[in-house]
Structure formats: C-alpha cells, structure tokens
XYZ file of C-alpha atoms in Angstrom:
594
model
C 176.106 73.824 39.176
C 179.769 73.188 39.786
C 181.227 70.090 41.420
C 183.880 69.414 44.063
C 185.936 67.331 41.620
C 189.642 67.855 42.308
C 189.029 69.365 45.749
C 189.682 67.567 49.040
C 188.700 69.127 52.353
C 191.746 70.033 54.463
C 189.944 71.515 57.470
C 186.541 72.058 59.000
C 185.444 75.684 59.287
C 185.201 75.841 63.076
C 188.635 74.272 63.630
C 190.764 77.052 62.121
C 192.775 79.254 64.471
C 195.446 81.954 64.358
C 198.070 79.193 64.462
C 196.922 78.262 60.932
C 197.913 81.689 59.523
C 199.502 81.383 56.076
C 198.120 77.902 55.477
C 196.288 77.091 52.248
C 192.992 75.392 53.088
C 190.113 73.788 51.236
C 186.722 74.233 52.890
C 183.181 73.055 52.185
C 180.019 74.446 53.760
C 176.908 76.602 53.644
C 176.819 80.372 53.326
C 175.178 81.669 56.474
C 175.193 85.252 55.213
C 176.891 87.427 52.623
C 177.890 91.059 53.135
C 178.744 93.063 50.006
C 180.577 96.283 50.904
C 181.428 97.246 47.354
C 185.127 96.486 47.046
C 184.919 93.973 49.927
C 182.727 90.889 50.289
C 182.488 88.784 53.458
C 180.724 85.441 53.672
C 180.172 83.489 56.870
C 180.819 79.876 55.894
C 179.246 77.247 58.149
C 179.671 73.523 58.628
C 178.957 71.180 61.543
C 181.938 72.550 63.528
C 181.061 76.240 63.353
C 181.593 79.372 61.264
C 184.579 81.013 59.634
C 184.668 84.281 57.709
C 185.808 84.067 54.102
C 186.709 87.257 52.299
C 187.151 88.778 48.855
C 188.775 92.153 48.041
C 190.004 94.263 45.136
C 192.926 91.851 44.665
C 190.625 88.882 44.216
C 190.229 87.526 40.671
C 187.282 89.400 39.114
C 185.483 86.224 38.072
C 185.712 84.856 41.614
C 184.629 88.242 43.018
C 181.574 88.302 40.727
C 180.692 84.776 41.792
C 180.903 85.830 45.446
C 178.527 88.690 44.721
C 175.922 86.173 43.562
C 176.073 84.062 46.727
C 172.936 84.024 48.861
C 172.042 82.465 52.214
C 172.331 78.665 52.362
C 174.201 78.240 49.079
C 176.591 75.287 49.290
C 180.148 76.435 48.589
C 183.547 74.848 48.017
C 186.674 76.990 48.128
C 190.397 77.272 48.424
C 192.065 80.114 50.262
C 194.819 81.365 52.544
C 194.280 81.799 56.294
C 194.974 85.413 57.319
C 194.801 87.292 60.636
C 191.721 89.482 60.754
C 192.055 93.220 61.184
C 188.694 93.464 62.952
C 188.538 90.512 65.305
C 185.330 88.892 66.541
C 185.637 87.587 70.104
C 182.173 86.002 69.935
C 183.286 83.020 67.824
C 186.292 80.659 68.148
C 187.505 81.525 64.618
C 187.128 85.252 65.210
C 190.868 86.031 64.943
C 191.226 84.817 61.366
C 189.602 84.843 57.947
C 190.220 82.965 54.716
C 191.194 84.995 51.646
C 189.586 83.051 48.805
C 191.628 82.072 45.742
C 189.123 79.625 44.233
C 185.328 79.525 44.709
C 182.763 77.069 43.471
C 178.993 77.289 43.941
C 178.001 73.646 44.384
C 174.300 74.130 45.015
C 171.960 77.121 45.068
C 169.193 77.452 47.666
C 165.877 79.192 47.404
C 165.148 81.641 50.200
C 164.621 79.528 53.328
C 161.392 79.923 55.363
C 163.411 81.292 58.301
C 166.908 82.575 58.964
C 168.936 79.614 60.206
C 170.908 81.636 62.765
C 167.661 83.007 64.240
C 165.674 79.752 64.292
C 164.998 80.167 68.032
C 162.813 83.167 67.195
C 160.568 81.075 64.931
C 157.643 78.920 66.044
C 157.985 75.154 66.435
C 155.433 74.461 63.730
C 157.725 76.009 61.106
C 161.093 74.819 62.408
C 159.866 71.236 62.862
C 158.302 71.184 59.401
C 161.685 72.198 58.000
C 163.697 70.236 60.549
C 166.532 69.554 58.083
C 167.062 73.321 57.901
C 166.717 73.848 61.636
C 169.413 71.206 62.213
C 171.859 73.517 60.425
C 171.471 75.904 63.374
C 174.691 75.931 65.401
C 172.934 75.282 68.718
C 171.070 72.216 67.492
C 174.136 70.939 65.647
C 176.154 71.109 68.872
C 173.396 69.304 70.762
C 173.321 66.426 68.278
C 177.123 66.175 68.382
C 177.027 66.153 72.188
C 174.513 63.316 72.077
C 176.951 61.435 69.841
C 179.777 62.049 72.341
C 177.662 60.670 75.183
C 176.932 57.516 73.185
C 180.611 57.155 72.280
C 181.760 57.566 75.899
C 179.144 55.055 77.058
C 180.379 52.422 74.650
C 184.037 53.093 75.484
C 183.400 52.868 79.231
C 181.287 49.737 79.260
C 183.443 47.956 76.674
C 186.462 48.674 78.906
C 184.583 47.055 81.811
C 183.970 43.778 79.946
C 180.416 44.462 78.822
C 179.286 42.849 75.572
C 176.998 44.833 73.282
C 174.135 42.616 72.154
C 171.177 43.721 70.052
C 167.761 42.526 71.160
C 164.702 42.239 68.874
C 162.716 45.285 67.796
C 159.583 43.243 67.087
C 158.590 41.319 70.191
C 155.656 39.781 71.984
C 153.353 42.287 73.651
C 153.801 42.094 77.435
C 152.572 44.545 80.093
C 155.287 47.005 81.174
C 153.331 49.995 82.410
C 152.634 51.969 79.230
C 150.726 51.132 76.058
C 152.597 49.253 73.359
C 153.094 50.350 69.785
C 152.001 47.318 67.785
C 153.022 45.994 64.363
C 150.540 43.811 62.443
C 151.896 40.606 60.937
C 151.120 39.836 57.293
C 152.295 36.222 57.580
C 150.465 35.543 60.850
C 147.277 37.295 59.899
C 145.408 38.809 62.835
C 148.444 38.680 65.133
C 150.701 41.522 66.184
C 154.237 42.220 67.268
C 154.950 44.973 69.778
C 157.790 47.469 69.658
C 159.799 47.112 72.886
C 159.123 49.478 75.770
C 162.533 48.251 76.939
C 164.691 45.158 76.305
C 163.857 43.995 79.842
C 162.982 40.341 79.344
C 165.630 39.741 76.696
C 168.473 41.140 78.754
C 167.432 38.964 81.681
C 167.444 35.940 79.396
C 170.953 36.928 78.303
C 171.992 36.617 81.945
C 170.465 33.130 81.999
C 172.482 32.455 78.837
C 175.743 33.269 80.589
C 176.544 36.710 79.139
C 177.221 38.214 82.540
C 177.689 41.824 81.388
C 175.382 43.158 78.670
C 175.184 46.659 77.211
C 173.039 48.137 74.441
C 172.090 51.599 73.281
C 168.532 50.428 72.996
C 165.680 52.078 71.149
C 162.492 51.953 73.223
C 158.894 52.792 72.364
C 156.012 53.820 74.610
C 152.598 54.975 73.498
C 151.980 57.583 76.204
C 151.160 61.269 76.476
C 154.140 63.436 75.625
C 155.805 66.285 77.545
C 159.101 68.168 77.483
C 161.138 65.240 78.838
C 159.293 62.471 76.976
C 159.195 61.200 73.382
C 157.318 58.142 72.056
C 160.631 56.662 70.884
C 163.778 57.139 72.912
C 167.197 55.649 73.606
C 168.491 54.226 76.841
C 171.954 53.062 77.795
C 170.734 49.649 78.829
C 172.861 47.342 80.996
C 172.550 44.133 82.974
C 175.044 42.383 85.267
C 175.216 38.931 86.839
C 176.618 37.879 90.225
C 176.179 41.387 91.656
C 174.143 43.304 94.198
C 172.613 46.783 93.935
C 175.805 48.501 95.117
C 177.828 46.841 92.345
C 175.441 48.154 89.707
C 175.361 51.640 91.217
C 179.170 51.741 91.488
C 179.460 50.771 87.823
C 177.041 53.535 86.838
C 178.962 56.061 88.960
C 182.162 55.250 87.090
C 180.351 56.046 83.855
C 178.996 59.324 85.233
C 182.479 60.343 86.386
C 183.967 59.722 82.924
C 181.007 61.272 81.120
C 180.912 64.570 83.020
C 184.673 65.042 82.804
C 184.996 64.275 79.100
C 181.925 66.183 77.912
C 181.845 69.382 79.977
C 184.977 69.044 82.137
C 183.053 68.798 85.421
C 184.386 66.803 88.374
C 181.666 65.091 90.403
C 182.213 64.067 94.025
C 181.884 60.326 94.544
C 180.326 58.221 95.857
C 177.047 59.851 94.910
C 174.683 60.566 97.829
C 171.916 58.057 98.482
C 168.483 58.810 99.874
C 165.595 56.463 100.554
C 162.312 56.990 98.740
C 160.599 57.770 102.048
C 163.142 60.460 102.932
C 162.905 62.018 99.469
C 159.125 62.234 99.665
C 159.095 63.605 103.222
C 161.739 66.271 102.562
C 161.145 67.175 98.922
C 157.695 65.817 98.033
C 159.193 64.004 95.038
C 160.910 60.742 94.190
C 163.163 62.761 91.864
C 164.084 65.696 94.102
C 166.007 68.737 92.970
C 168.554 69.133 95.767
C 170.283 72.215 94.348
C 168.335 74.445 96.751
C 166.864 74.089 100.243
C 163.246 74.994 101.069
C 162.578 71.550 102.533
C 159.088 70.395 103.440
C 158.342 70.575 107.157
C 155.759 68.487 108.995
C 153.670 70.758 111.231
C 150.888 68.251 111.926
C 151.475 68.171 115.689
C 151.329 71.971 115.910
C 148.302 72.186 113.586
C 146.337 69.666 115.631
C 146.458 71.995 118.644
C 144.884 74.879 116.742
C 141.171 75.552 116.217
C 141.505 75.709 112.418
C 138.964 73.159 111.219
C 140.648 72.650 107.808
C 143.789 71.381 109.511
C 141.922 69.349 112.096
C 139.680 67.622 109.526
C 142.669 66.575 107.429
C 144.402 65.172 110.495
C 141.238 63.402 111.669
C 141.033 61.686 108.272
C 144.545 60.300 108.767
C 146.254 63.041 106.795
C 148.873 65.592 107.749
C 149.813 69.255 107.456
C 152.938 70.236 105.519
C 154.713 73.573 105.108
C 157.578 75.215 103.237
C 159.317 78.477 104.077
C 160.098 80.653 101.076
C 162.914 82.891 102.286
C 162.870 86.584 101.301
C 159.748 86.086 99.178
C 157.215 88.427 100.812
C 158.089 91.185 98.353
C 157.514 88.885 95.375
C 154.375 87.162 96.644
C 151.691 89.802 96.924
C 148.168 88.765 97.874
C 147.254 88.646 94.182
C 150.153 86.330 93.360
C 149.359 84.103 96.322
C 145.810 83.789 94.942
C 147.326 82.538 91.662
C 149.491 80.119 93.636
C 146.327 78.889 95.352
C 144.699 78.259 91.966
C 147.818 76.350 90.936
C 147.763 73.954 93.893
C 144.021 73.414 93.469
C 144.737 72.462 89.872
C 147.051 69.669 91.031
C 144.705 68.229 93.635
C 144.898 70.355 96.795
C 141.769 71.753 98.413
C 143.453 75.073 99.102
C 146.579 76.873 100.269
C 147.075 78.410 103.699
C 149.836 80.972 104.118
C 151.696 83.378 106.345
C 153.157 86.457 104.644
C 155.599 88.403 106.791
C 156.083 91.600 104.812
C 155.590 94.144 107.625
C 156.285 94.134 111.339
C 153.227 91.965 111.937
C 152.850 88.763 109.850
C 149.685 88.392 107.780
C 148.150 84.959 108.290
C 145.306 83.587 106.128
C 143.973 81.540 109.098
C 145.060 83.879 111.891
C 141.570 84.297 113.376
C 141.544 80.592 114.252
C 144.792 80.785 116.236
C 145.151 81.357 119.933
C 147.649 83.860 121.291
C 151.227 82.743 120.770
C 150.437 79.916 118.322
C 151.575 81.824 115.228
C 154.817 82.843 116.943
C 155.369 79.218 117.917
C 154.924 78.106 114.299
C 157.235 80.773 112.848
C 159.917 80.075 115.425
C 159.809 76.310 114.851
C 160.113 76.844 111.079
C 162.873 79.442 111.356
C 160.726 81.945 109.465
C 161.733 85.611 109.624
C 160.496 88.969 108.455
C 160.499 88.978 104.634
C 159.540 85.301 104.386
C 156.384 83.498 103.314
C 155.142 80.206 104.717
C 152.927 78.075 102.474
C 150.850 75.267 103.989
C 148.822 72.359 102.570
C 146.728 69.902 104.601
C 145.372 66.700 103.087
C 146.052 63.001 102.813
C 149.766 62.692 103.439
C 150.705 61.396 99.985
C 148.730 64.165 98.275
C 149.996 66.880 100.621
C 153.594 65.825 99.954
C 153.254 65.673 96.165
C 151.506 69.072 96.086
C 154.173 70.623 98.294
C 156.877 69.101 96.115
C 155.410 70.746 93.017
C 154.821 74.001 94.897
C 158.426 74.014 96.114
C 159.713 73.875 92.521
C 157.278 76.527 91.289
C 158.220 78.955 94.064
C 161.944 78.326 93.548
C 161.653 79.085 89.823
C 159.688 82.267 90.522
C 162.289 83.414 93.069
C 165.115 82.376 90.714
C 166.973 80.558 93.491
C 167.853 77.368 91.580
C 171.595 77.660 90.876
C 172.842 77.061 87.341
C 175.920 75.015 86.456
C 175.403 72.799 89.479
C 175.193 69.049 89.000
C 173.423 67.278 91.872
C 173.307 63.559 91.158
C 171.413 61.452 93.687
C 170.436 57.820 94.144
C 166.913 57.106 95.385
C 166.757 53.699 97.075
C 164.301 51.362 98.818
C 161.423 52.150 96.506
C 157.939 50.971 97.529
C 157.001 47.806 95.703
C 153.282 48.642 95.538
C 151.227 51.816 95.544
C 147.587 52.146 96.531
C 145.166 53.069 93.768
C 142.405 55.205 95.307
C 140.023 54.649 92.398
C 140.192 50.866 92.287
C 140.954 50.341 95.948
C 143.719 47.941 94.934
C 147.469 47.801 95.504
C 149.264 48.011 92.150
C 152.921 47.436 91.272
C 155.158 50.507 90.972
C 157.740 48.607 88.895
C 157.872 45.977 86.191
C 156.917 42.525 87.509
C 160.500 41.185 87.460
C 161.721 43.458 90.279
C 163.044 41.705 93.386
C 161.513 42.658 96.743
C 163.937 43.244 99.594
C 164.457 39.893 101.284
C 163.139 41.092 104.643
C 159.939 42.295 102.939
C 158.984 39.040 101.202
C 156.836 37.874 104.169
C 154.671 41.009 103.770
C 153.670 40.138 100.190
C 150.606 38.298 101.495
C 149.978 40.258 104.689
C 150.770 43.983 104.260
C 151.693 45.301 100.810
C 152.342 48.786 102.203
C 155.456 47.437 103.929
C 156.989 45.825 100.836
C 160.033 47.667 99.489
C 161.863 46.799 96.299
C 165.523 46.208 95.563
C 165.120 49.088 93.142
C 166.893 52.396 92.685
C 166.653 55.524 90.554
C 169.395 57.899 89.447
C 168.297 61.545 89.600
C 170.047 64.657 88.274
C 168.798 68.118 89.219
C 165.239 66.929 89.672
C 165.103 64.763 86.532
C 164.978 60.979 86.657
C 167.774 59.623 84.481
C 167.541 55.955 85.245
C 165.628 53.181 86.943
C 167.207 49.924 87.979
C 166.702 46.936 90.207
C 167.737 43.449 91.127
C 165.620 40.874 89.323
C 163.605 37.917 90.531
C 165.337 34.681 89.526
C 163.254 32.153 91.449
C 160.570 30.763 89.172
C 158.112 30.220 92.047
C 158.532 33.748 93.378
C 158.223 35.146 89.863
C 155.000 33.227 89.329
C 153.704 34.517 92.672
C 154.473 38.105 91.602
C 152.369 37.679 88.490
C 149.527 36.327 90.629
C 149.780 39.296 93.012
C 149.358 41.570 90.001
C 146.006 39.930 89.334
C 147.066 37.550 86.572
C 145.530 34.095 86.250
C 147.857 31.160 85.594
C 146.609 30.847 82.019
C 147.527 34.489 81.358
C 150.931 34.061 83.059
C 151.714 31.068 80.874
C 150.583 32.871 77.727
C 152.516 36.084 78.331
C 155.533 35.056 80.395
C 155.703 31.284 80.284
C 158.984 31.321 78.360
C 160.656 33.445 81.067
C 159.411 31.320 83.968
C 160.495 28.232 82.044
C 163.989 29.683 81.533
C 164.440 30.164 85.268
C 163.861 26.435 85.779
C 167.264 25.879 84.170
C 169.077 27.970 86.820
C 169.638 31.731 86.649
C 172.442 33.713 88.250
C 171.604 36.599 90.594
C 171.429 39.631 88.352
C 170.203 43.181 88.041
C 170.576 46.191 85.848
C 169.359 49.579 84.817
C 168.618 51.785 81.841
C 170.061 55.309 81.722
C 168.069 57.720 79.567
C 170.478 58.906 76.881
C 168.053 61.567 75.651
C 167.453 63.078 79.092
C 171.158 62.962 79.891
C 171.916 64.839 76.668
C 169.126 67.346 77.380
C 170.553 68.222 80.796
C 174.206 68.347 79.719
C 173.286 70.596 76.779
C 171.131 72.823 78.984
C 168.193 72.211 76.636
C 164.566 72.786 77.592
C 163.130 69.766 75.796
C 164.060 66.368 74.391
C 163.219 67.840 70.987
C 166.400 69.893 71.212
C 168.613 66.794 71.410
C 166.632 64.575 69.020
C 167.328 64.835 65.304
C 163.758 64.224 64.131
C 161.405 64.509 67.124
C 157.681 64.040 67.481
C 155.349 66.771 68.744
C 152.818 66.471 71.565
C 150.305 64.448 69.550
C 153.096 61.997 68.579
C 153.217 63.159 64.958
C 156.274 64.254 63.002
C 155.551 67.515 61.198
C 158.334 67.193 58.616
C 157.406 63.837 57.045
C 153.748 63.790 58.046
C 153.998 60.574 60.071
C 151.807 58.821 61.009
C 150.003 58.546 57.683
C 147.372 56.449 55.982
C 148.347 53.314 54.115
C 146.557 52.092 51.019
C 143.789 49.502 50.928
C 146.064 46.904 49.324
C 148.419 46.987 52.323
C 145.480 46.923 54.732
C 144.022 43.939 52.921
C 147.296 42.030 53.120
C 147.307 42.637 56.875
C 143.672 41.669 57.290
C 142.814 45.084 58.714
C 139.639 47.019 57.960
C 139.402 50.711 58.896
C 136.128 52.653 58.865
C 136.265 55.362 56.206
C 135.620 58.121 58.759
C 138.692 56.976 60.740
C 140.928 57.559 57.724
C 140.365 61.301 57.797
C-alpha cells in the first residue's frame, strides 16, 4: 500500500464549489463507487463533509488511469487534481457543478467487499448495520447526524460559558442512591463486596456545588439508567446539565430559552417566538392527555361527562358512578379513513393500553352511525355532535373510565389518529413549558402515594401544609421542556432546608437510619447554609434526534445499544474471566455465564 507522505490535504470533498475552478487540490477519502466507461473513469470520493466526483480521461497518465481502474468501493484514496466545471451537472449534491481531474492518485488502503453498500445502508436491517457500525457511520446521513450532535454540544458550551457558567466534571463512580430507575453498578476490588453506581444524573453533586459557592454550573454529563429501552431511550445518554443559585423557576426557564433561541438559529436557521408558551400539568392532561403534549395539531380532548350522565348508556353511567369521567376527541374529515374494520382495530389498540373499550360516532353518510345509539333518547346524539362541533365526514371517539386512565388513553389515541390521518405538520417547532407538576402520584397497586420526582424537588410554598394532610394537592416547583410531543428536559427548584429535606425522605417511606446511610452527607451539607437554587438537564440526544429528523436515538449515537441493552458490534456486555471475578469476590453460577 502507498502512503500519504508528501501530501497535505487542502480541502474537504464536500466543501468544493464552482468558485474553486482551476484550483489544484489535495483530497483524502473513501471511494463510494467507481464507474469505468472505457476511456472515462469516474469515482465518487467521500469524506465526512460529503462527496465529490473525481475523473480520469484519455489525457490522464496511463499509470494513474490503470490504478483508477483497480479502485473498488471503500478503498481509501489520496489524490491531487485540478477543479473543473462539470459538463453534466448533478443538482442533487452540493458539489454537483464541479469535478476534480486527477493528476496524482495513491491507493492508501484496499477494502474487501463490504457487507452492505454504504450509500444504501437504510435498506439493510439493523442487525447487520449495527454489527458493522463503523461502516454504517460512513453513510452520509449518519455522518451528518453525528456532526449535528457535535454542533449542539459546541453551541451549548459557547452559550453557557458566555453566561458565566463554569463547567465542572462530577464523578462517574458514585454511591448508589434511589433516583427512579435501576442503577448500573460497578464492583470494587479494593472494598470487596461493595459497589459503586454509575450516575443516573449528577443531581446530588451539582447541588453540593451550589453549597460550595459555584453559583452557575454546566456539564455535558453522561448518565446511566438500567431501564427498558425504546426509540427515545438508551441506557447511557448525555444531558446538558445546569444548576443556578439565587434564582427562581422563571430565571432558569429564561436561561434555557436563550439557549434554545441560539441553538435553533445556528443549527437549522429557525427563529422561535419567545417567550415560550407555558401550560400547567393539569391543563396539558385535560386537553391533550399527556404531560408532553404535541401541540402542532388540534384534536383536543373534550369532557362530555355531564352529557353522558344524562344518557341511558350503562357503560358511561358506571364509569361516572365510580368517580370517573367520559372523554371524547373529534377526528375531522376521518370518516372515509376509519371504516368499521379500522375502528375495530382502533378498539383493540385502546384495550391494549388499558381501556375497557371504545365508543364512537362515524358520520360518513347523511345519518351518523353511533356504536351506542340504541341507548340514546331522541335529540341526545344531535346535542353531543353540536356541542363538539362535529360535522358530516367526522368521527368522534369516546372513552369512559377513571379520569386519569381515560385521559392517558385519549392522549395516546389522539396521536395514533393524527399519524394515520397525516395531519401532524412537518418543519414546525412547538416548544412548550409544562409547569406546576404534581408532587405525588397515586399507585393503584400499592395504594400508596409515591413521588413523581427525585426527592430533592421543592414543593410550591403554598402546598407545603398539604404534605401531611392531602398529598393530591401538593404541586412541585418543577417544570418540563417539551418539543413536538417529546420531553427534552426536566427541572425544578431544590429543597435547601435540612429539616424539610429530611421530612421528604420520611414521606417517601425511608427510616432515619436509611436516610442517614444514603443521604446523610447531603443533609449535613445543608446545615452549613445553602443558597436557593434550581436547575435542569436538557437531553442532548433527544434534542439531536428531533433537529436531525431522526426516528431513533440510535441515529444520533455513534455506538448505540439495541433493545436488550447490548452492543452488537463489540459484543458488550460480555463474560469476564474467573481471575477477575475472584479479585472482585463475585461468584456466578455456571448456567448464568451462558
């Protein structure tokens, strides 16, 4: 193989334009494809910036021409050449007006035939592309996604540095403390039988930094959570983590909005209207059935409990008698799409997420078809349709159950119907703050009130008296940032009073001995005076996924895990040998090693 000795790159492939005509350039890259037309050879040369066509003709030195004939896909090439205007222009790529006539060619590294064509990686199954992830990353789409992720990180640092934040690294091996998900644990060889945990977030440490006097902290923090995976979740992820002292919730939200403004403008040249809209948790649930609502389209949830209670339909009346409610959505112009057969499938869908069934009105003809029409008195259906603003061509979908379940089901149904009808607009960026989050939620199985947030979240001052009397009325000084139905961030003001913090731990069912063992150092720190502070963590991965228009976090993560938390390329997780296990004092049954 040849070397690049004596050659220095002058340009990246994707940066060349017609304005470079006549310029001698030195390029390095991979051959995406070679086309041999006899007396003409074209090679698409690719690097991280894109593709440029390099060419060879009957005037090219015969030795160079012969070398070009031998080039195959994914060979690494180095070359010198002159930028020329192309006769046959390609409007599909930025470099499509020019080509490089090669005067010197070196084959730096030959490649065996790859398991898939890099340019067509999207047509190949995940099992193959993830096994050969280093090849898949050569794909232009994935390359651009990774570069966009880098830009987001760069802009974040620039913005927060400019606003007097100090970047401080917090430990990666910490004490295991409850934060909602399972910890990944690391056994200690020196302290045999004891374990570190990988941080679910830097939460406690950044609060201690506020106690230490660093009033503005920022970190692009790696976080780890041992939980079931999905499209917008990976076991290890990055958050733009920040904390601020001597502030209230509005100060934190304003700071985040400044970042969003800069980010959207500098990445995709989108201007966002500020201030961002704010909506309480209760309003979001009642209107959208979700604490992360997609507000790009209407189809709001309507409460028809009062109307339903007047009917003779026992399904509605039983739900209401049990303290529940009846909720509806109107799917405009959907009667043609939702045939009886498709509505049956929709019914199966809502049953799969907890509903007992789905009532509906389908107005396809002059007379609406109503699944519970025989239980209605004259005029009641007309009253319902009029109150909902339903018209011919529409469908009305109805769920009756416990209010929380009915709302969550309708929220999911709303999104499913919108996707089927293709009414969610693209290239629309609806940021939204969700505020006044409930502090506790009721667990039906245990019959207990459990915390919705980490235990350091401050309750709203007016709600503190309800901590002992009525947990349903306690709201938190917490807020979420939502973009197009995806939660990007959670934040809150923090408890700084050691007595209140201790009380919170007790309300979560912890005995004093357990509090001291797990959080004693934090409670102790607050005894030395802590400033009022709060913060948030913005999901860098999810932000990149949405800005890139990707379907999954895998598409913006260089080396992602699959659904069972394994990495197909390297084979992680893997067994370790008995010597290592012995040093750690760990014994694994032989059948568990399989």
